[in-house]
Amino acid sequence: QVQLVESGGGLVQAGGSLRLSCVVSGATFSDYAMGWFRQAPGKEREFVGAISWSGVSTSYADSVKGRFTISRDNAKTTGFLQMNSLKPEDTAVYYCAAAKWGGATSRRNTYPYWGQGTQVTVSS
């Protein structure tokens, strides 16, 4: 059974940084694309960024481009979301997701596996 566990969320001041981690178990991690999504209160879950299973391709939402970076460490079966220059509007629950042989896609329904989410709060 594929399981994803996020960590690294917390409270940070505007302009600060956080790095989220997503540990994947029960699967051959290197076969899976990783996506990151977020959901703020009262809003729909939205795409943040993704990295293909090969690690060659990445994609980002316009709202985070240039501030957030996605990476992966296949040896540690872990995906990362480095978030810099955080803004109050980045406040949300952040979720990682995985899809076998996937590309760096923003389409939420292509990811069958999801983590439980980690809260990120950015104060002004």
PDB file of C-alpha atoms in Angstrom:
ATOM      1  CA  GLN A   1       0.000   0.000   0.000  1.00  0.00           C
ATOM      2  CA  VAL A   2       1.411   3.339  -1.050  1.00  0.00           C
ATOM      3  CA  GLN A   3       1.618   5.822   1.812  1.00  0.00           C
ATOM      4  CA  LEU A   4       2.724   9.441   1.830  1.00  0.00           C
ATOM      5  CA  VAL A   5       3.612  11.387   4.958  1.00  0.00           C
ATOM      6  CA  GLU A   6       4.296  15.116   4.863  1.00  0.00           C
ATOM      7  CA  SER A   7       6.262  17.071   7.426  1.00  0.00           C
ATOM      8  CA  GLY A   8       7.956  20.425   7.817  1.00  0.00           C
ATOM      9  CA  GLY A   9       4.998  22.751   8.077  1.00  0.00           C
ATOM     10  CA  GLY A  10       4.731  25.444  10.694  1.00  0.00           C
ATOM     11  CA  LEU A  11       4.420  29.137  11.430  1.00  0.00           C
ATOM     12  CA  VAL A  12       6.785  31.552   9.688  1.00  0.00           C
ATOM     13  CA  GLN A  13       6.936  35.284   9.154  1.00  0.00           C
ATOM     14  CA  ALA A  14       6.445  36.792   5.726  1.00  0.00           C
ATOM     15  CA  GLY A  15       9.676  36.642   3.773  1.00  0.00           C
ATOM     16  CA  GLY A  16      10.790  33.500   5.552  1.00  0.00           C
ATOM     17  CA  SER A  17      11.383  29.979   4.304  1.00  0.00           C
ATOM     18  CA  LEU A  18      10.185  26.462   4.979  1.00  0.00           C
ATOM     19  CA  ARG A  19      11.024  23.105   3.477  1.00  0.00           C
ATOM     20  CA  LEU A  20       8.329  20.481   3.315  1.00  0.00           C
ATOM     21  CA  SER A  21       9.153  16.799   3.026  1.00  0.00           C
ATOM     22  CA  CYS A  22       7.045  13.938   1.754  1.00  0.00           C
ATOM     23  CA  VAL A  23       8.207  10.431   2.583  1.00  0.00           C
ATOM     24  CA  VAL A  24       6.770   7.700   0.360  1.00  0.00           C
ATOM     25  CA  SER A  25       6.552   4.074   1.414  1.00  0.00           C
ATOM     26  CA  GLY A  26       5.059   0.921  -0.057  1.00  0.00           C
ATOM     27  CA  ALA A  27       6.181   1.744  -3.571  1.00  0.00           C
ATOM     28  CA  THR A  28       9.229   2.041  -5.790  1.00  0.00           C
ATOM     29  CA  PHE A  29       9.627   5.757  -5.250  1.00  0.00           C
ATOM     30  CA  SER A  30      11.697   6.359  -8.362  1.00  0.00           C
ATOM     31  CA  ASP A  31       8.725   5.231 -10.502  1.00  0.00           C
ATOM     32  CA  TYR A  32       6.458   7.967  -9.168  1.00  0.00           C
ATOM     33  CA  ALA A  33       5.846  11.572 -10.085  1.00  0.00           C
ATOM     34  CA  MET A  34       5.330  13.871  -7.125  1.00  0.00           C
ATOM     35  CA  GLY A  35       2.877  16.713  -6.973  1.00  0.00           C
ATOM     36  CA  TRP A  36       2.293  19.360  -4.355  1.00  0.00           C
ATOM     37  CA  PHE A  37      -1.070  21.002  -3.798  1.00  0.00           C
ATOM     38  CA  ARG A  38      -2.467  23.358  -1.180  1.00  0.00           C
ATOM     39  CA  GLN A  39      -5.841  24.238   0.223  1.00  0.00           C
ATOM     40  CA  ALA A  40      -6.653  27.425   2.074  1.00  0.00           C
ATOM     41  CA  PRO A  41      -9.797  27.725   4.237  1.00  0.00           C
ATOM     42  CA  GLY A  42     -12.879  28.129   2.107  1.00  0.00           C
ATOM     43  CA  LYS A  43     -10.992  27.539  -1.136  1.00  0.00           C
ATOM     44  CA  GLU A  44     -10.505  24.642  -3.496  1.00  0.00           C
ATOM     45  CA  ARG A  45      -7.332  22.602  -3.462  1.00  0.00           C
ATOM     46  CA  GLU A  46      -4.925  24.112  -5.954  1.00  0.00           C
ATOM     47  CA  PHE A  47      -1.788  22.997  -7.731  1.00  0.00           C
ATOM     48  CA  VAL A  48       1.542  24.245  -6.426  1.00  0.00           C
ATOM     49  CA  GLY A  49       4.129  22.284  -8.370  1.00  0.00           C
ATOM     50  CA  ALA A  50       5.209  18.853  -9.545  1.00  0.00           C
ATOM     51  CA  ILE A  51       8.218  16.816 -10.576  1.00  0.00           C
ATOM     52  CA  SER A  52       8.126  13.943 -13.045  1.00  0.00           C
ATOM     53  CA  TRP A  53       9.022  10.392 -12.104  1.00  0.00           C
ATOM     54  CA  SER A  54      12.375  10.796 -13.858  1.00  0.00           C
ATOM     55  CA  GLY A  55      13.108  14.088 -12.133  1.00  0.00           C
ATOM     56  CA  VAL A  56      13.806  15.694 -15.484  1.00  0.00           C
ATOM     57  CA  SER A  57      10.665  17.823 -15.657  1.00  0.00           C
ATOM     58  CA  THR A  58       9.165  20.215 -13.155  1.00  0.00           C
ATOM     59  CA  SER A  59       6.225  22.576 -13.319  1.00  0.00           C
ATOM     60  CA  TYR A  60       4.947  25.318 -11.027  1.00  0.00           C
ATOM     61  CA  ALA A  61       1.892  27.442 -10.511  1.00  0.00           C
ATOM     62  CA  ASP A  62       2.457  31.030 -11.572  1.00  0.00           C
ATOM     63  CA  SER A  63       1.818  32.187  -8.016  1.00  0.00           C
ATOM     64  CA  VAL A  64       4.883  30.340  -6.685  1.00  0.00           C
ATOM     65  CA  LYS A  65       7.216  30.364  -9.674  1.00  0.00           C
ATOM     66  CA  GLY A  66      10.626  31.704  -8.712  1.00  0.00           C
ATOM     67  CA  ARG A  67       9.942  31.266  -4.988  1.00  0.00           C
ATOM     68  CA  PHE A  68       9.261  27.529  -4.605  1.00  0.00           C
ATOM     69  CA  THR A  69      11.437  24.639  -5.743  1.00  0.00           C
ATOM     70  CA  ILE A  70      10.529  20.963  -5.981  1.00  0.00           C
ATOM     71  CA  SER A  71      13.130  18.237  -5.740  1.00  0.00           C
ATOM     72  CA  ARG A  72      13.386  14.561  -4.956  1.00  0.00           C
ATOM     73  CA  ASP A  73      15.853  12.194  -3.327  1.00  0.00           C
ATOM     74  CA  ASN A  74      15.198   8.692  -4.625  1.00  0.00           C
ATOM     75  CA  ALA A  75      17.618   7.120  -2.146  1.00  0.00           C
ATOM     76  CA  LYS A  76      15.577   8.579   0.719  1.00  0.00           C
ATOM     77  CA  THR A  77      12.219   7.993  -1.038  1.00  0.00           C
ATOM     78  CA  THR A  78      11.427  11.599  -0.239  1.00  0.00           C
ATOM     79  CA  GLY A  79      10.127  14.560  -2.157  1.00  0.00           C
ATOM     80  CA  PHE A  80      10.763  18.135  -1.106  1.00  0.00           C
ATOM     81  CA  LEU A  81       9.099  21.495  -1.529  1.00  0.00           C
ATOM     82  CA  GLN A  82      11.443  24.365  -0.713  1.00  0.00           C
ATOM     83  CA  MET A  83       9.450  27.525  -0.099  1.00  0.00           C
ATOM     84  CA  ASN A  84      11.220  30.874  -0.013  1.00  0.00           C
ATOM     85  CA  SER A  85       9.986  34.465   0.211  1.00  0.00           C
ATOM     86  CA  LEU A  86       6.775  33.244   1.786  1.00  0.00           C
ATOM     87  CA  LYS A  87       3.718  35.479   1.712  1.00  0.00           C
ATOM     88  CA  PRO A  88       0.592  35.467   3.900  1.00  0.00           C
ATOM     89  CA  GLU A  89      -1.382  34.250   0.879  1.00  0.00           C
ATOM     90  CA  ASP A  90       0.722  31.070   0.926  1.00  0.00           C
ATOM     91  CA  THR A  91      -1.040  30.068   4.142  1.00  0.00           C
ATOM     92  CA  ALA A  92      -2.746  26.716   3.557  1.00  0.00           C
ATOM     93  CA  VAL A  93      -2.632  23.018   4.232  1.00  0.00           C
ATOM     94  CA  TYR A  94      -0.068  21.550   1.854  1.00  0.00           C
ATOM     95  CA  TYR A  95      -0.484  18.077   0.407  1.00  0.00           C
ATOM     96  CA  CYS A  96       1.877  15.870  -1.525  1.00  0.00           C
ATOM     97  CA  ALA A  97       0.586  13.395  -4.075  1.00  0.00           C
ATOM     98  CA  ALA A  98       2.076  10.616  -6.167  1.00  0.00           C
ATOM     99  CA  ALA A  99       1.340   9.016  -9.530  1.00  0.00           C
ATOM    100  CA  LYS A 100       3.183   6.095 -11.092  1.00  0.00           C
ATOM    101  CA  TRP A 101       5.063   6.912 -14.289  1.00  0.00           C
ATOM    102  CA  GLY A 102       3.541  10.383 -14.130  1.00  0.00           C
ATOM    103  CA  GLY A 103       4.767  13.609 -15.625  1.00  0.00           C
ATOM    104  CA  ALA A 104       4.981  16.950 -13.866  1.00  0.00           C
ATOM    105  CA  THR A 105       1.264  17.455 -14.231  1.00  0.00           C
ATOM    106  CA  SER A 106      -1.018  19.921 -12.495  1.00  0.00           C
ATOM    107  CA  ARG A 107      -4.105  17.758 -12.985  1.00  0.00           C
ATOM    108  CA  ARG A 108      -5.263  16.748  -9.551  1.00  0.00           C
ATOM    109  CA  ASN A 109      -7.192  13.669 -10.680  1.00  0.00           C
ATOM    110  CA  THR A 110      -4.063  12.054 -12.131  1.00  0.00           C
ATOM    111  CA  TYR A 111      -2.677  11.506  -8.628  1.00  0.00           C
ATOM    112  CA  PRO A 112      -4.199   8.463  -6.898  1.00  0.00           C
ATOM    113  CA  TYR A 113      -2.105   8.687  -3.740  1.00  0.00           C
ATOM    114  CA  TRP A 114      -2.177  11.537  -1.237  1.00  0.00           C
ATOM    115  CA  GLY A 115      -0.671  12.479   2.073  1.00  0.00           C
ATOM    116  CA  GLN A 116      -2.579  13.795   5.061  1.00  0.00           C
ATOM    117  CA  GLY A 117      -1.370  17.359   4.697  1.00  0.00           C
ATOM    118  CA  THR A 118       0.757  19.726   6.743  1.00  0.00           C
ATOM    119  CA  GLN A 119      -0.239  23.223   7.831  1.00  0.00           C
ATOM    120  CA  VAL A 120       1.784  26.218   6.686  1.00  0.00           C
ATOM    121  CA  THR A 121       0.943  29.571   8.230  1.00  0.00           C
ATOM    122  CA  VAL A 122       2.654  32.777   7.115  1.00  0.00           C
ATOM    123  CA  SER A 123       2.187  35.792   9.339  1.00  0.00           C
ATOM    124  CA  SER A 124       2.389  39.353   8.060  1.00  0.00           C
TER     125      SER A 124
END
